[in-house]
């Protein structure tokens, strides 16, 4: 009696089930590769009290756009010292995961140093170094040029702060 055939068939079935179950996490509405894979970024919609829906990264940190950037063609004008406070959201090795964001609005801009920065509706995206926790929006309205990003790529003007949070 040959027992190798059933053992091989069982092993193949286990691999198939494991592969399918790994895709099960996608049911939460995320598009693209799974969070946690090396080189993958995430854009998702979060809510900030008093402001409403904003775009955040995988950790729930608010993403911003800079009025001195250009959306067409997508161009970043935050370089040098500017990037010490405003951290460009650089593209990973693969298309970013999206949750609540239209994939047709996500792209990249080539920065002056040659790196690729993720854009939303043409606007390069940044994190603010002064935001320490999910839901922080300490860079909002800084210098009248930095604004949290809405899911459609437009700037959010609610919740603005006066003062200087860097260039």
Coordinates of C-alpha atoms in Angstrom, one line a residue:
X1 CA 0.0 0.0 0.0
X2 CA 1.5 3.3 -1.1
X3 CA 1.1 6.1 1.6
X4 CA 3.2 8.7 -0.1
X5 CA 0.4 9.9 -2.5
X6 CA -2.0 10.8 0.4
X7 CA 0.7 12.5 2.4
X8 CA 1.8 14.6 -0.6
X9 CA -1.9 15.5 -1.3
X10 CA -2.4 16.5 2.3
X11 CA 0.7 18.7 2.3
X12 CA -0.4 20.4 -0.9
X13 CA -3.9 21.1 0.6
X14 CA -2.3 22.6 3.7
X15 CA -0.1 24.9 1.7
X16 CA -3.2 26.0 -0.4
X17 CA -5.3 26.7 2.8
X18 CA -2.4 28.6 4.4
X19 CA -2.0 30.7 1.3
X20 CA -5.7 31.5 1.1
X21 CA -6.0 32.4 4.8
X22 CA -3.1 34.9 4.4
X23 CA -5.4 36.8 2.0
X24 CA -8.2 36.8 4.6
X25 CA -7.0 40.0 6.2
X26 CA -7.8 41.9 3.0
X27 CA -11.5 41.7 4.0
X28 CA -11.2 44.8 6.1
X29 CA -11.2 47.0 2.9
X30 CA -7.4 47.4 2.5
X31 CA -6.1 47.3 -1.1
X32 CA -2.7 46.1 -2.0
X33 CA -0.1 44.1 0.0
X34 CA -0.5 43.3 3.7
X35 CA 0.7 45.8 6.4
X36 CA 4.0 44.8 7.9
X37 CA 5.6 43.5 4.7
X38 CA 9.0 45.2 4.2
X39 CA 8.9 48.2 1.9
X40 CA 5.2 48.7 1.9
X41 CA 3.6 52.0 2.9
X42 CA -0.1 52.6 3.8
X43 CA -2.4 55.5 3.3
X44 CA -5.7 55.3 5.2
X45 CA -8.5 57.5 6.3
X46 CA -8.6 58.5 10.0
X47 CA -10.7 60.9 12.0
X48 CA -9.4 63.8 14.0
X49 CA -11.7 65.4 16.6
X50 CA -13.0 68.7 15.5
X51 CA -11.6 68.2 11.9
X52 CA -13.1 65.1 10.5
X53 CA -11.6 62.7 8.0
X54 CA -7.8 63.0 7.3
X55 CA -5.3 60.9 5.5
X56 CA -2.9 59.0 7.9
X57 CA -0.1 56.5 7.6
X58 CA -0.3 53.0 8.9
X59 CA 0.3 54.2 12.5
X60 CA -2.5 56.7 12.3
X61 CA -0.2 59.7 12.0
X62 CA -1.6 62.7 10.1
X63 CA -0.2 63.3 6.6
X64 CA 0.3 66.9 5.3
X65 CA 0.7 68.8 2.0
X66 CA 2.7 71.9 1.4
X67 CA 1.2 74.9 -0.5
X68 CA 4.6 75.6 -2.0
X69 CA 4.7 72.2 -3.7
X70 CA 3.1 71.8 -7.2
X71 CA 0.5 69.1 -8.0
X72 CA 0.9 69.2 -11.8
X73 CA 3.4 67.9 -12.5
X74 CA 3.9 66.6 -8.9
X75 CA 6.8 68.5 -7.5
X76 CA 8.2 68.7 -3.9
X77 CA 9.7 72.0 -2.9
X78 CA 10.6 70.9 0.7
X79 CA 14.3 70.0 0.7
X80 CA 17.3 70.4 3.0
X81 CA 16.4 71.8 6.4
X82 CA 12.7 71.7 5.6
X83 CA 12.8 67.9 5.7
X84 CA 14.0 67.9 9.3
X85 CA 10.5 69.0 10.4
X86 CA 8.6 67.8 7.4
X87 CA 9.4 64.2 6.6
X88 CA 8.6 63.2 3.0
X89 CA 6.6 60.0 2.8
X90 CA 8.9 58.1 0.5
X91 CA 7.6 55.3 -1.7
X92 CA 8.4 51.8 -0.6
X93 CA 9.4 49.0 -3.0
X94 CA 5.8 48.3 -3.9
X95 CA 2.5 50.1 -4.4
X96 CA 1.2 51.4 -1.1
X97 CA -1.7 49.8 0.7
X98 CA -4.8 51.9 0.6
X99 CA -7.8 52.0 2.9
X100 CA -10.6 54.5 2.1
X101 CA -8.4 56.2 -0.6
X102 CA -8.9 55.9 -4.4
X103 CA -6.0 54.1 -6.0
X104 CA -6.3 56.3 -9.1
X105 CA -5.3 59.4 -7.0
X106 CA -2.1 57.9 -5.6
X107 CA 1.2 58.4 -7.4
X108 CA 4.8 59.5 -6.9
X109 CA 6.9 62.5 -7.4
X110 CA 10.7 62.3 -8.0
X111 CA 12.4 64.5 -5.5
X112 CA 15.6 66.5 -6.2
X113 CA 17.7 63.8 -4.6
X114 CA 16.2 61.1 -6.9
X115 CA 14.0 59.4 -4.3
X116 CA 10.3 58.9 -5.0
X117 CA 7.7 60.6 -2.7
X118 CA 4.1 59.4 -2.5
X119 CA 1.5 61.8 -3.8
X120 CA -2.2 62.1 -3.4
X121 CA -4.0 63.9 -6.2
X122 CA -0.6 65.1 -7.3
X123 CA 0.4 66.6 -3.9
X124 CA 3.5 65.2 -2.2
X125 CA 2.8 63.8 1.3
X126 CA 4.7 64.5 4.5
X127 CA 4.6 63.7 8.2
X128 CA 5.3 66.3 10.7
X129 CA 8.1 65.6 13.2
X130 CA 6.1 67.3 16.0
X131 CA 3.3 64.7 15.7
X132 CA 4.1 62.0 18.3
X133 CA 0.9 60.0 18.4
X134 CA -1.9 58.9 16.2
X135 CA -4.4 61.7 15.8
X136 CA -1.9 64.5 16.5
X137 CA -2.2 67.4 14.1
X138 CA 0.4 69.8 15.5
X139 CA 1.6 70.9 12.0
X140 CA -1.8 72.0 10.9
X141 CA -1.7 75.5 9.4
X142 CA 2.0 76.0 10.1
X143 CA 3.3 79.1 8.4
X144 CA 0.1 79.3 6.6
X145 CA 1.4 76.7 4.1
X146 CA 1.2 73.2 5.7
X147 CA -2.2 71.5 5.9
X148 CA -3.5 68.0 6.7
X149 CA -4.7 66.1 3.7
X150 CA -8.3 65.1 3.0
X151 CA -9.0 61.7 1.4
X152 CA -9.4 63.4 -2.0
X153 CA -6.0 65.1 -1.7
X154 CA -7.4 68.6 -0.9
X155 CA -6.1 70.5 2.0
X156 CA -8.0 70.7 5.3
X157 CA -8.2 74.2 6.7
X158 CA -10.1 73.4 9.9
X159 CA -8.1 73.2 13.1
X160 CA -5.4 75.5 11.8
X161 CA -2.7 76.9 14.2
X162 CA -0.9 80.1 14.1
X163 CA 2.8 80.1 14.4
X164 CA 5.8 78.4 12.9
X165 CA 6.4 74.8 12.8
X166 CA 9.3 75.0 10.3
X167 CA 9.4 75.9 6.7

